[in-house]
Structure formats: structure tokens, C-alpha cells
Amino acid sequence: MISKKVDSVSKALEGVKDNMTFMLGGFGLCGIPENSIAELVKRNVKRLTCISNNAGVDDFGLGLLLQKHQIKKMVSSYVGENDEFERQMLSGELEVELIPQGTLAERCRAAQVGLPAVYTPAGFGTEVAEGKETREFDGKMYVLEHAFKADFAFVKAWKGDEAGNLIFKGTARNFNPIMCGAAKVTVVEVEELLPAGELDPNQIHIPGIFVQRIFQGEKFEKRIEQRTVRNKK
Amino acid sequence: MSLTKQQIAQRIAKEVKDGYYVNLGIGIPTLVANYVREDISVEFQSENGVLGMGPFPFEGEEDADIINAGKQTITTLPGASFFDSSLSFGMIRGQHVDLTILGAMEVAQNGDIANWKIPGKMVKGMGGAMDLVSSAENIIVAMMHTNRAGKSKLLKECSLPLTGVQCVKKIVSNLAVLEVTPEGFLLLERAPGVSVEEIQAATEGKLIVNGDIPEMVV
């Protein structure tokens, strides 16, 4: 067994520097790498490019990095829940590249699986396709979208083992599995880190080969963005 | 009387057929789930990675790890599954989802749709809308026929940045049900008590009226 286990978030984030490009899993605040984000805030690395579906809320998730002006550029599909984000974007402090959600997913996956680019119909005929190569297949038009290049991927999984094998829970899965192995170094935080052999190989969502470092997160707040309930009858 | 948002959702629910996998957008489309007939089998997909979405949880049973694309806490029904974002958009682009229902700021008579950006005002992003409209075969748009100032949202050409080109097939608005055809907006049904003239006045794009137009049943 090749062990990927590291003892602390601080060891897990060794090597992060200013000007790097990071991928961060999560949809809204669901399945975000809370512990790694907290460590990035602590280390105060600057001028980051962050690839993440959303940009958190004002006081949680990537919003924490925005508050401290650590992010130079965001690559996201939807950024609607964050006033500070909007302020920095409109004032020109923050560079923002908005791309279709499926394209964001596939540019991660392409990087993960060794494809330089993929054709997608999403965005054809819109400003998203401006300056990009397009091509017709069977009478339909497609846009060529390139794989991301990133220095670190920060991923959150539910359970993992020392070998780096991962299992995700519910919709906290989202972009996390497809960011594993899509950057030079993949750092995974899990709620429960088990010895190798404790997870059933049949149930593994992502094999440890895609993971360089795994650690058990100290705490997971798991904040809910839109708490919606129905009344008991 | 023009339809309420609930009634628009109610009318769209009639388009949902037995055996359909359906993606619902945020806003009026989300309400459609409340009105689907109970004697048919339908599964709702949310692009953040769930098929088989159920109702909101009871208070105290919310799970931060189970949400929909609107970031609301949800439940799942028997037969549900979770998957990653790539597979989620794979099932959308791969046309495994039978029906997509989404909102729009503008629709053009050729089926172009704009719903993600108002330059200088609203720049929240497109989320999954561009993927959905570029791939889905069967797209129904739920929208108000006019904006708050009374200006038509069914246009000759969209004025806002596009989300997708020539993709909308059907529109259910507060005034009418329309099909997008190569010739323009074909009027299929009127909201109860709304005249063809009123619909014509609220439609900037080309409206095609063939014979008597029935009132919709909601």
C-alpha cells in the first residue's frame, strides 16, 4: 500500500505559493474543502486563480479568501450569492471568467484523464465561444474547450483510507471527484480517515492513484445556504 | 386573467409525461414538481448531481450534503442516485434527460434565449443553462410575457447576451402557450379570458394565429 496520509492540514498544504492556480470542489457551500480553505486564509497566499463552480458566500467558503483579497481571478459558472465578490468584480479588483457549468466540469475531467481539450455544444453562438475554435459534427456546432492546468486541487470527500481511496456523500460529490488528479497535487480532506482495507474496494468512487495527500479534517461546519423544509402533517 | 406563476407551473406540468426524466430550472420551473400527476412515474434531475429528487425535508431532517441546484435542502425518493458534475452534464448533453424546463429574460422568434446576464447590472453567471439549452431536444420556457415596464419579452431578436441559439421549442407564459416555429411564435392556447389581441399586443416578435385559439385548461 502506498500511503497518502498526512497528519495535518498544514502538512497537506505544503508548497502552496502566491500566484498559483487552484481547483476547489463544492457546489455552493455543499462539499467544499473547508479545512484547506481555512489554511489558505491562514497562510495568506495572494494573487490566486481559483477554479470553483461558485465563490462561496460573504463569510464562508471562498468568500473568506475574497475578504482578504487573496484571489486575483475566479473561474466559475455562477457567483450570485456574494456581495463582496460583486463589489470586487465591478471595481475591477477581481478578474472573473464565467463559463458553463458542464464545460467547467469537463475541463476538470479532461485534465484528470489526459485529454487536452473537448468539444461541447454549450455556449456556441454566445459570447462564451468568442475567440474559440468551433467545429461541426453531424450538422451541429461545437466549441473546443481546453483542459484546465492547476497547481493544486483541494477536494472534500466523506470517507477515505490511507491509500487515498475516496467515497463521497450525497450531492457533496459534485466537482470533487473530477478534480482529483486534475492538478499537479491533489489534497483531499475527509470526515473519516480509515486504515487501508477498511473500505470495500467495490464502493470506492475515486481510486487513490489520483490523490497525493489525504488528511482528516479537524472540523466540518457544513453550513446550509438555503434551509428549506416542509411542515409535518 | 393572466396566469399566476403557480398556474404557469400547473400548465407546464401537463407537458410532463409518464417515464420522463426532467430537469427543472430555478424559479417558476421548480414549482412544476408540485403539479405533476400522481399516477405517472417521473424522475427529477438536479444538475448538481442527483436524480430522483423528492420534496423538501421535514424540519430537523435537513442534510447539508443533500441539496438541489438552487442550494436548497431536499430529500430523495426511492430509486434516487447521486453522481458527479461531469456525469450530470453527461446525461444532459447525451440527451438522456427527456425534458428541460427553464426561465428566460428574453426569447426570440427563432428560438434564441437570453437568461444569464444583463450587462452592467446582473452578472451572476450562466450556471448550467448554456449546457442545458445547447443539448436538450425538448425545452419548455416558463416566463412572464412582458417585463415590469410592460415591454414584450418575446422578441424579433434578443437584446441581451444569448444563452443559446435556436433552441427553445415551447413557451408557457402568463398569457399564452406558444410553439417556436421557423416562421415565428405559433399561438396554441390563450390564458383564460385573455384575447388574441392582448397577446398580439404583448408580443414584439412575429405571432402566428391560425383559426380559433382555445383557452388553456389549468
mmCIF file of N, CA, C and O in Angstrom, chain B residues 10-102:
data_model
loop_
_atom_site.group_PDB
_atom_site.id
_atom_site.type_symbol
_atom_site.label_atom_id
_atom_site.label_comp_id
_atom_site.label_asym_id
_atom_site.label_seq_id
_atom_site.Cartn_x
_atom_site.Cartn_y
_atom_site.Cartn_z
ATOM 1 N N GLN B 10 -48.463 24.945 -13.275
ATOM 2 C CA GLN B 10 -49.530 23.945 -13.398
ATOM 3 C C GLN B 10 -49.754 23.541 -14.859
ATOM 4 O O GLN B 10 -49.921 22.377 -15.173
ATOM 5 N N ARG B 11 -49.740 24.545 -15.748
ATOM 6 C CA ARG B 11 -49.943 24.264 -17.170
ATOM 7 C C ARG B 11 -48.753 23.485 -17.743
ATOM 8 O O ARG B 11 -48.919 22.542 -18.533
ATOM 9 N N ILE B 12 -47.543 23.850 -17.320
ATOM 10 C CA ILE B 12 -46.352 23.144 -17.827
ATOM 11 C C ILE B 12 -46.357 21.696 -17.343
ATOM 12 O O ILE B 12 -45.930 20.790 -18.064
ATOM 13 N N ALA B 13 -46.881 21.486 -16.143
ATOM 14 C CA ALA B 13 -46.902 20.124 -15.586
ATOM 15 C C ALA B 13 -47.635 19.154 -16.504
ATOM 16 O O ALA B 13 -47.340 17.960 -16.531
ATOM 17 N N LYS B 14 -48.581 19.677 -17.291
ATOM 18 C CA LYS B 14 -49.323 18.822 -18.224
ATOM 19 C C LYS B 14 -48.429 18.285 -19.355
ATOM 20 O O LYS B 14 -48.785 17.355 -20.056
ATOM 21 N N GLU B 15 -47.279 18.938 -19.559
ATOM 22 C CA GLU B 15 -46.354 18.503 -20.618
ATOM 23 C C GLU B 15 -45.442 17.371 -20.139
ATOM 24 O O GLU B 15 -44.681 16.809 -20.910
ATOM 25 N N VAL B 16 -45.493 17.107 -18.842
ATOM 26 C CA VAL B 16 -44.624 16.071 -18.268
ATOM 27 C C VAL B 16 -45.317 14.724 -18.421
ATOM 28 O O VAL B 16 -46.427 14.539 -17.935
ATOM 29 N N LYS B 17 -44.649 13.805 -19.136
ATOM 30 C CA LYS B 17 -45.269 12.528 -19.473
ATOM 31 C C LYS B 17 -44.690 11.382 -18.631
ATOM 32 O O LYS B 17 -43.590 11.485 -18.090
ATOM 33 N N ASP B 18 -45.439 10.305 -18.606
ATOM 34 C CA ASP B 18 -45.015 9.107 -17.877
ATOM 35 C C ASP B 18 -43.653 8.629 -18.398
ATOM 36 O O ASP B 18 -43.429 8.559 -19.598
ATOM 37 N N GLY B 19 -42.739 8.342 -17.469
ATOM 38 C CA GLY B 19 -41.424 7.828 -17.852
ATOM 39 C C GLY B 19 -40.387 8.897 -18.143
ATOM 40 O O GLY B 19 -39.262 8.574 -18.523
ATOM 41 N N TYR B 20 -40.754 10.162 -17.964
ATOM 42 C CA TYR B 20 -39.821 11.257 -18.262
ATOM 43 C C TYR B 20 -38.810 11.476 -17.131
ATOM 44 O O TYR B 20 -39.157 11.452 -15.954
ATOM 45 N N TYR B 21 -37.569 11.735 -17.543
ATOM 46 C CA TYR B 21 -36.572 12.343 -16.659
ATOM 47 C C TYR B 21 -36.589 13.837 -16.957
ATOM 48 O O TYR B 21 -36.473 14.233 -18.124
ATOM 49 N N VAL B 22 -36.742 14.660 -15.935
ATOM 50 C CA VAL B 22 -36.986 16.085 -16.149
ATOM 51 C C VAL B 22 -35.987 16.929 -15.357
ATOM 52 O O VAL B 22 -35.746 16.666 -14.175
ATOM 53 N N ASN B 23 -35.411 17.934 -16.014
ATOM 54 C CA ASN B 23 -34.574 18.916 -15.308
ATOM 55 C C ASN B 23 -35.367 20.198 -15.134
ATOM 56 O O ASN B 23 -35.884 20.753 -16.114
ATOM 57 N N LEU B 24 -35.463 20.647 -13.905
ATOM 58 C CA LEU B 24 -36.197 21.878 -13.607
ATOM 59 C C LEU B 24 -35.230 22.988 -13.241
ATOM 60 O O LEU B 24 -34.385 22.822 -12.370
ATOM 61 N N GLY B 25 -35.375 24.134 -13.868
ATOM 62 C CA GLY B 25 -34.558 25.288 -13.531
ATOM 63 C C GLY B 25 -35.058 25.960 -12.265
ATOM 64 O O GLY B 25 -36.040 25.534 -11.644
ATOM 65 N N ILE B 26 -34.402 27.053 -11.914
ATOM 66 C CA ILE B 26 -34.734 27.783 -10.694
ATOM 67 C C ILE B 26 -35.884 28.750 -10.993
ATOM 68 O O ILE B 26 -36.003 29.258 -12.104
ATOM 69 N N GLY B 27 -36.751 28.996 -10.011
ATOM 70 C CA GLY B 27 -37.873 29.930 -10.187
ATOM 71 C C GLY B 27 -39.152 29.178 -10.484
ATOM 72 O O GLY B 27 -39.424 28.144 -9.872
ATOM 73 N N ILE B 28 -39.956 29.694 -11.443
ATOM 74 C CA ILE B 28 -41.238 29.044 -11.783
ATOM 75 C C ILE B 28 -41.042 27.549 -12.082
ATOM 76 O O ILE B 28 -41.833 26.734 -11.620
ATOM 77 N N PRO B 29 -39.985 27.166 -12.844
ATOM 78 C CA PRO B 29 -39.839 25.733 -13.155
ATOM 79 C C PRO B 29 -39.816 24.831 -11.925
ATOM 80 O O PRO B 29 -40.372 23.724 -11.955
ATOM 81 N N THR B 30 -39.214 25.309 -10.832
ATOM 82 C CA THR B 30 -39.152 24.496 -9.610
ATOM 83 C C THR B 30 -40.551 24.123 -9.128
ATOM 84 O O THR B 30 -40.770 23.046 -8.573
ATOM 85 N N LEU B 31 -41.517 25.026 -9.366
ATOM 86 C CA LEU B 31 -42.894 24.801 -8.895
ATOM 87 C C LEU B 31 -43.597 23.684 -9.660
ATOM 88 O O LEU B 31 -44.592 23.132 -9.184
ATOM 89 N N VAL B 32 -43.087 23.366 -10.868
ATOM 90 C CA VAL B 32 -43.762 22.369 -11.711
ATOM 91 C C VAL B 32 -43.901 21.035 -10.986
ATOM 92 O O VAL B 32 -44.927 20.348 -11.104
ATOM 93 N N ALA B 33 -42.881 20.687 -10.195
ATOM 94 C CA ALA B 33 -42.890 19.398 -9.483
ATOM 95 C C ALA B 33 -44.144 19.229 -8.624
ATOM 96 O O ALA B 33 -44.620 18.109 -8.428
ATOM 97 N N ASN B 34 -44.694 20.360 -8.134
ATOM 98 C CA ASN B 34 -45.874 20.286 -7.260
ATOM 99 C C ASN B 34 -47.142 19.877 -8.000
ATOM 100 O O ASN B 34 -48.133 19.528 -7.370
ATOM 101 N N TYR B 35 -47.130 19.974 -9.328
ATOM 102 C CA TYR B 35 -48.376 19.793 -10.077
ATOM 103 C C TYR B 35 -48.372 18.592 -11.021
ATOM 104 O O TYR B 35 -49.309 18.411 -11.782
ATOM 105 N N VAL B 36 -47.291 17.804 -10.983
ATOM 106 C CA VAL B 36 -47.248 16.640 -11.875
ATOM 107 C C VAL B 36 -48.225 15.584 -11.368
ATOM 108 O O VAL B 36 -48.318 15.328 -10.171
ATOM 109 N N ARG B 37 -48.969 14.988 -12.300
ATOM 110 C CA ARG B 37 -49.962 13.960 -11.948
ATOM 111 C C ARG B 37 -49.324 12.862 -11.095
ATOM 112 O O ARG B 37 -48.204 12.429 -11.356
ATOM 113 N N GLU B 38 -50.086 12.404 -10.148
ATOM 114 C CA GLU B 38 -49.515 11.405 -9.232
ATOM 115 C C GLU B 38 -49.558 9.996 -9.792
ATOM 116 O O GLU B 38 -48.893 9.095 -9.273
ATOM 117 N N ASP B 39 -50.340 9.799 -10.872
ATOM 118 C CA ASP B 39 -50.448 8.438 -11.412
ATOM 119 C C ASP B 39 -49.410 8.152 -12.504
ATOM 120 O O ASP B 39 -49.479 7.140 -13.182
ATOM 121 N N ILE B 40 -48.433 9.065 -12.691
ATOM 122 C CA ILE B 40 -47.366 8.785 -13.657
ATOM 123 C C ILE B 40 -46.017 8.756 -12.934
ATOM 124 O O ILE B 40 -45.866 9.309 -11.853
ATOM 125 N N SER B 41 -45.055 8.065 -13.570
ATOM 126 C CA SER B 41 -43.715 7.944 -12.980
ATOM 127 C C SER B 41 -42.773 8.928 -13.646
ATOM 128 O O SER B 41 -42.545 8.866 -14.856
ATOM 129 N N VAL B 42 -42.235 9.837 -12.841
ATOM 130 C CA VAL B 42 -41.341 10.880 -13.344
ATOM 131 C C VAL B 42 -40.171 10.999 -12.371
ATOM 132 O O VAL B 42 -40.368 10.864 -11.161
ATOM 133 N N GLU B 43 -38.961 11.219 -12.902
ATOM 134 C CA GLU B 43 -37.830 11.492 -12.003
ATOM 135 C C GLU B 43 -37.255 12.867 -12.311
ATOM 136 O O GLU B 43 -37.038 13.215 -13.473
ATOM 137 N N PHE B 44 -37.014 13.627 -11.254
ATOM 138 C CA PHE B 44 -36.444 14.960 -11.417
ATOM 139 C C PHE B 44 -34.933 14.917 -11.219
ATOM 140 O O PHE B 44 -34.440 14.338 -10.246
ATOM 141 N N GLN B 45 -34.227 15.567 -12.164
ATOM 142 C CA GLN B 45 -32.772 15.636 -12.116
ATOM 143 C C GLN B 45 -32.371 17.026 -11.693
ATOM 144 O O GLN B 45 -32.974 18.017 -12.128
ATOM 145 N N SER B 46 -31.379 17.117 -10.824
ATOM 146 C CA SER B 46 -30.808 18.408 -10.493
ATOM 147 C C SER B 46 -29.341 18.356 -10.884
ATOM 148 O O SER B 46 -28.638 17.394 -10.557
ATOM 149 N N GLU B 47 -28.857 19.399 -11.583
ATOM 150 C CA GLU B 47 -27.552 19.281 -12.240
ATOM 151 C C GLU B 47 -26.371 19.240 -11.275
ATOM 152 O O GLU B 47 -25.262 18.940 -11.677
ATOM 153 N N ASN B 48 -26.619 19.529 -9.994
ATOM 154 C CA ASN B 48 -25.525 19.378 -9.041
ATOM 155 C C ASN B 48 -25.287 17.913 -8.672
ATOM 156 O O ASN B 48 -24.393 17.625 -7.885
ATOM 157 N N GLY B 49 -26.081 17.000 -9.246
ATOM 158 C CA GLY B 49 -25.735 15.595 -9.113
ATOM 159 C C GLY B 49 -26.714 14.687 -8.424
ATOM 160 O O GLY B 49 -26.312 13.824 -7.643
ATOM 161 N N VAL B 50 -28.007 14.844 -8.725
ATOM 162 C CA VAL B 50 -28.995 13.931 -8.147
ATOM 163 C C VAL B 50 -30.136 13.677 -9.135
ATOM 164 O O VAL B 50 -30.590 14.576 -9.822
ATOM 165 N N LEU B 51 -30.544 12.424 -9.196
ATOM 166 C CA LEU B 51 -31.725 12.008 -9.946
ATOM 167 C C LEU B 51 -32.679 11.403 -8.924
ATOM 168 O O LEU B 51 -32.241 10.647 -8.065
ATOM 169 N N GLY B 52 -33.957 11.740 -9.038
ATOM 170 C CA GLY B 52 -34.913 11.186 -8.081
ATOM 171 C C GLY B 52 -35.110 12.085 -6.887
ATOM 172 O O GLY B 52 -35.241 11.632 -5.760
ATOM 173 N N MET B 53 -35.135 13.408 -7.160
ATOM 174 C CA MET B 53 -35.336 14.396 -6.099
ATOM 175 C C MET B 53 -36.735 14.276 -5.514
ATOM 176 O O MET B 53 -37.698 14.132 -6.261
ATOM 177 N N GLY B 54 -36.814 14.399 -4.203
ATOM 178 C CA GLY B 54 -38.099 14.404 -3.528
ATOM 179 C C GLY B 54 -38.421 15.785 -2.992
ATOM 180 O O GLY B 54 -37.768 16.766 -3.347
ATOM 181 N N PRO B 55 -39.420 15.865 -2.124
ATOM 182 C CA PRO B 55 -39.805 17.167 -1.555
ATOM 183 C C PRO B 55 -38.774 17.680 -0.551
ATOM 184 O O PRO B 55 -37.818 16.977 -0.208
ATOM 185 N N PHE B 56 -38.997 18.894 -0.058
ATOM 186 C CA PHE B 56 -38.141 19.436 0.995
ATOM 187 C C PHE B 56 -38.239 18.537 2.230
ATOM 188 O O PHE B 56 -39.273 17.924 2.468
ATOM 189 N N PRO B 57 -37.178 18.491 3.028
ATOM 190 C CA PRO B 57 -37.212 17.645 4.230
ATOM 191 C C PRO B 57 -38.105 18.259 5.310
ATOM 192 O O PRO B 57 -38.391 19.451 5.284
ATOM 193 N N PHE B 58 -38.528 17.411 6.240
ATOM 194 C CA PHE B 58 -39.204 17.922 7.430
ATOM 195 C C PHE B 58 -38.184 18.659 8.278
ATOM 196 O O PHE B 58 -36.996 18.347 8.243
ATOM 197 N N GLU B 59 -38.667 19.630 9.031
ATOM 198 C CA GLU B 59 -37.779 20.391 9.894
ATOM 199 C C GLU B 59 -36.998 19.455 10.821
ATOM 200 O O GLU B 59 -37.560 18.517 11.385
ATOM 201 N N GLY B 60 -35.714 19.702 10.924
ATOM 202 C CA GLY B 60 -34.875 18.845 11.758
ATOM 203 C C GLY B 60 -34.247 17.697 10.994
ATOM 204 O O GLY B 60 -33.335 17.040 11.475
ATOM 205 N N GLU B 61 -34.731 17.459 9.766
ATOM 206 C CA GLU B 61 -34.187 16.346 8.970
ATOM 207 C C GLU B 61 -33.357 16.844 7.793
ATOM 208 O O GLU B 61 -33.005 16.077 6.903
ATOM 209 N N GLU B 62 -33.020 18.147 7.774
ATOM 210 C CA GLU B 62 -32.208 18.682 6.687
ATOM 211 C C GLU B 62 -30.806 18.079 6.742
ATOM 212 O O GLU B 62 -30.257 17.892 7.821
ATOM 213 N N ASP B 63 -30.261 17.813 5.569
ATOM 214 C CA ASP B 63 -28.908 17.279 5.458
ATOM 215 C C ASP B 63 -28.112 18.227 4.560
ATOM 216 O O ASP B 63 -28.455 18.418 3.395
ATOM 217 N N ALA B 64 -27.067 18.834 5.128
ATOM 218 C CA ALA B 64 -26.259 19.809 4.378
ATOM 219 C C ALA B 64 -25.641 19.187 3.125
ATOM 220 O O ALA B 64 -25.282 19.901 2.183
ATOM 221 N N ASP B 65 -25.533 17.862 3.100
ATOM 222 C CA ASP B 65 -24.910 17.178 1.957
ATOM 223 C C ASP B 65 -25.921 16.801 0.879
ATOM 224 O O ASP B 65 -25.554 16.160 -0.100
ATOM 225 N N ILE B 66 -27.187 17.155 1.064
ATOM 226 C CA ILE B 66 -28.197 16.816 0.051
ATOM 227 C C ILE B 66 -28.994 18.070 -0.308
ATOM 228 O O ILE B 66 -29.923 18.462 0.391
ATOM 229 N N ILE B 67 -28.589 18.696 -1.420
ATOM 230 C CA ILE B 67 -29.232 19.939 -1.856
ATOM 231 C C ILE B 67 -29.554 19.859 -3.353
ATOM 232 O O ILE B 67 -29.090 18.948 -4.049
ATOM 233 N N ASN B 68 -30.356 20.812 -3.844
ATOM 234 C CA ASN B 68 -30.634 20.895 -5.272
ATOM 235 C C ASN B 68 -29.797 22.018 -5.888
ATOM 236 O O ASN B 68 -29.008 22.671 -5.189
ATOM 237 N N ALA B 69 -30.000 22.274 -7.174
ATOM 238 C CA ALA B 69 -29.171 23.268 -7.865
ATOM 239 C C ALA B 69 -29.433 24.686 -7.355
ATOM 240 O O ALA B 69 -28.620 25.584 -7.561
ATOM 241 N N GLY B 70 -30.570 24.877 -6.680
ATOM 242 C CA GLY B 70 -30.840 26.174 -6.064
ATOM 243 C C GLY B 70 -30.259 26.275 -4.663
ATOM 244 O O GLY B 70 -30.537 27.237 -3.950
ATOM 245 N N LYS B 71 -29.465 25.256 -4.288
ATOM 246 C CA LYS B 71 -28.794 25.181 -2.975
ATOM 247 C C LYS B 71 -29.782 25.011 -1.827
ATOM 248 O O LYS B 71 -29.479 25.312 -0.672
ATOM 249 N N GLN B 72 -30.986 24.538 -2.153
ATOM 250 C CA GLN B 72 -31.995 24.266 -1.128
ATOM 251 C C GLN B 72 -31.843 22.838 -0.627
ATOM 252 O O GLN B 72 -31.527 21.929 -1.416
ATOM 253 N N THR B 73 -32.100 22.634 0.663
ATOM 254 C CA THR B 73 -32.087 21.273 1.191
ATOM 255 C C THR B 73 -33.258 20.499 0.596
ATOM 256 O O THR B 73 -34.366 21.029 0.460
ATOM 257 N N ILE B 74 -33.003 19.253 0.211
ATOM 258 C CA ILE B 74 -34.032 18.416 -0.414
ATOM 259 C C ILE B 74 -33.989 17.018 0.196
ATOM 260 O O ILE B 74 -33.142 16.722 1.039
ATOM 261 N N THR B 75 -34.904 16.163 -0.255
ATOM 262 C CA THR B 75 -34.840 14.741 0.074
ATOM 263 C C THR B 75 -34.744 13.967 -1.238
ATOM 264 O O THR B 75 -34.866 14.544 -2.323
ATOM 265 N N THR B 76 -34.521 12.676 -1.126
ATOM 266 C CA THR B 76 -34.523 11.826 -2.320
ATOM 267 C C THR B 76 -35.636 10.798 -2.176
ATOM 268 O O THR B 76 -36.074 10.486 -1.068
ATOM 269 N N LEU B 77 -36.083 10.280 -3.325
ATOM 270 C CA LEU B 77 -37.146 9.279 -3.338
ATOM 271 C C LEU B 77 -36.535 7.904 -3.608
ATOM 272 O O LEU B 77 -35.392 7.822 -4.086
ATOM 273 N N PRO B 78 -37.273 6.835 -3.325
ATOM 274 C CA PRO B 78 -36.750 5.501 -3.653
ATOM 275 C C PRO B 78 -36.363 5.436 -5.141
ATOM 276 O O PRO B 78 -37.119 5.916 -5.984
ATOM 277 N N GLY B 79 -35.183 4.878 -5.411
ATOM 278 C CA GLY B 79 -34.694 4.829 -6.792
ATOM 279 C C GLY B 79 -33.769 5.968 -7.146
ATOM 280 O O GLY B 79 -33.262 6.038 -8.265
ATOM 281 N N ALA B 80 -33.535 6.860 -6.195
ATOM 282 C CA ALA B 80 -32.671 8.022 -6.461
ATOM 283 C C ALA B 80 -31.205 7.608 -6.579
ATOM 284 O O ALA B 80 -30.810 6.525 -6.133
ATOM 285 N N SER B 81 -30.410 8.496 -7.201
ATOM 286 C CA SER B 81 -28.968 8.269 -7.288
ATOM 287 C C SER B 81 -28.229 9.595 -7.244
ATOM 288 O O SER B 81 -28.787 10.637 -7.587
ATOM 289 N N PHE B 82 -26.982 9.522 -6.805
ATOM 290 C CA PHE B 82 -26.089 10.687 -6.804
ATOM 291 C C PHE B 82 -24.940 10.425 -7.769
ATOM 292 O O PHE B 82 -24.546 9.284 -7.977
ATOM 293 N N PHE B 83 -24.393 11.518 -8.326
ATOM 294 C CA PHE B 83 -23.292 11.365 -9.288
ATOM 295 C C PHE B 83 -22.536 12.685 -9.350
ATOM 296 O O PHE B 83 -23.012 13.699 -8.830
ATOM 297 N N ASP B 84 -21.362 12.648 -10.013
ATOM 298 C CA ASP B 84 -20.552 13.865 -10.070
ATOM 299 C C ASP B 84 -21.036 14.804 -11.186
ATOM 300 O O ASP B 84 -21.895 14.433 -11.997
ATOM 301 N N SER B 85 -20.484 16.007 -11.202
ATOM 302 C CA SER B 85 -20.938 17.049 -12.132
ATOM 303 C C SER B 85 -20.688 16.689 -13.594
ATOM 304 O O SER B 85 -21.445 17.095 -14.473
ATOM 305 N N SER B 86 -19.623 15.931 -13.848
ATOM 306 C CA SER B 86 -19.337 15.546 -15.231
ATOM 307 C C SER B 86 -20.412 14.583 -15.742
ATOM 308 O O SER B 86 -20.950 14.754 -16.837
ATOM 309 N N LEU B 87 -20.750 13.599 -14.933
ATOM 310 C CA LEU B 87 -21.783 12.639 -15.335
ATOM 311 C C LEU B 87 -23.152 13.327 -15.414
ATOM 312 O O LEU B 87 -23.978 13.002 -16.258
ATOM 313 N N SER B 88 -23.364 14.300 -14.532
ATOM 314 C CA SER B 88 -24.625 15.026 -14.531
ATOM 315 C C SER B 88 -24.828 15.752 -15.866
ATOM 316 O O SER B 88 -25.893 15.667 -16.479
ATOM 317 N N PHE B 89 -23.788 16.471 -16.302
ATOM 318 C CA PHE B 89 -23.901 17.149 -17.589
ATOM 319 C C PHE B 89 -23.752 16.180 -18.739
ATOM 320 O O PHE B 89 -24.219 16.449 -19.846
ATOM 321 N N GLY B 90 -23.135 15.033 -18.475
ATOM 322 C CA GLY B 90 -23.104 13.966 -19.480
ATOM 323 C C GLY B 90 -24.507 13.484 -19.794
ATOM 324 O O GLY B 90 -24.863 13.276 -20.951
ATOM 325 N N MET B 91 -25.343 13.351 -18.767
ATOM 326 C CA MET B 91 -26.708 12.872 -19.034
ATOM 327 C C MET B 91 -27.549 13.970 -19.675
ATOM 328 O O MET B 91 -28.504 13.676 -20.388
ATOM 329 N N ILE B 92 -27.159 15.220 -19.482
ATOM 330 C CA ILE B 92 -27.852 16.322 -20.152
ATOM 331 C C ILE B 92 -27.389 16.414 -21.613
ATOM 332 O O ILE B 92 -28.200 16.348 -22.527
ATOM 333 N N ARG B 93 -26.076 16.542 -21.823
ATOM 334 C CA ARG B 93 -25.576 16.649 -23.204
ATOM 335 C C ARG B 93 -25.890 15.396 -24.015
ATOM 336 O O ARG B 93 -26.124 15.464 -25.215
ATOM 337 N N GLY B 94 -25.845 14.237 -23.344
ATOM 338 C CA GLY B 94 -26.105 12.972 -24.024
ATOM 339 C C GLY B 94 -27.581 12.735 -24.307
ATOM 340 O O GLY B 94 -27.953 11.681 -24.809
ATOM 341 N N GLN B 95 -28.407 13.704 -23.983
ATOM 342 C CA GLN B 95 -29.849 13.683 -24.270
ATOM 343 C C GLN B 95 -30.570 12.519 -23.600
ATOM 344 O O GLN B 95 -31.500 11.942 -24.144
ATOM 345 N N HIS B 96 -30.136 12.184 -22.406
ATOM 346 C CA HIS B 96 -30.838 11.170 -21.625
ATOM 347 C C HIS B 96 -31.946 11.799 -20.794
ATOM 348 O O HIS B 96 -32.843 11.098 -20.331
ATOM 349 N N VAL B 97 -31.868 13.109 -20.613
ATOM 350 C CA VAL B 97 -32.922 13.836 -19.905
ATOM 351 C C VAL B 97 -33.989 14.207 -20.938
ATOM 352 O O VAL B 97 -33.675 14.752 -21.987
ATOM 353 N N ASP B 98 -35.255 13.858 -20.659
ATOM 354 C CA ASP B 98 -36.307 13.991 -21.667
ATOM 355 C C ASP B 98 -36.857 15.400 -21.806
ATOM 356 O O ASP B 98 -37.322 15.785 -22.867
ATOM 357 N N LEU B 99 -36.854 16.151 -20.720
ATOM 358 C CA LEU B 99 -37.493 17.466 -20.762
ATOM 359 C C LEU B 99 -36.745 18.436 -19.857
ATOM 360 O O LEU B 99 -36.392 18.092 -18.725
ATOM 361 N N THR B 100 -36.498 19.633 -20.389
ATOM 362 C CA THR B 100 -35.841 20.691 -19.621
ATOM 363 C C THR B 100 -36.801 21.867 -19.530
ATOM 364 O O THR B 100 -37.340 22.304 -20.544
ATOM 365 N N ILE B 101 -37.025 22.341 -18.315
ATOM 366 C CA ILE B 101 -37.923 23.483 -18.121
ATOM 367 C C ILE B 101 -37.117 24.586 -17.461
ATOM 368 O O ILE B 101 -36.519 24.375 -16.402
ATOM 369 N N LEU B 102 -37.044 25.739 -18.112
ATOM 370 C CA LEU B 102 -36.254 26.811 -17.515
ATOM 371 C C LEU B 102 -36.877 28.170 -17.760
ATOM 372 O O LEU B 102 -37.798 28.312 -18.568
#
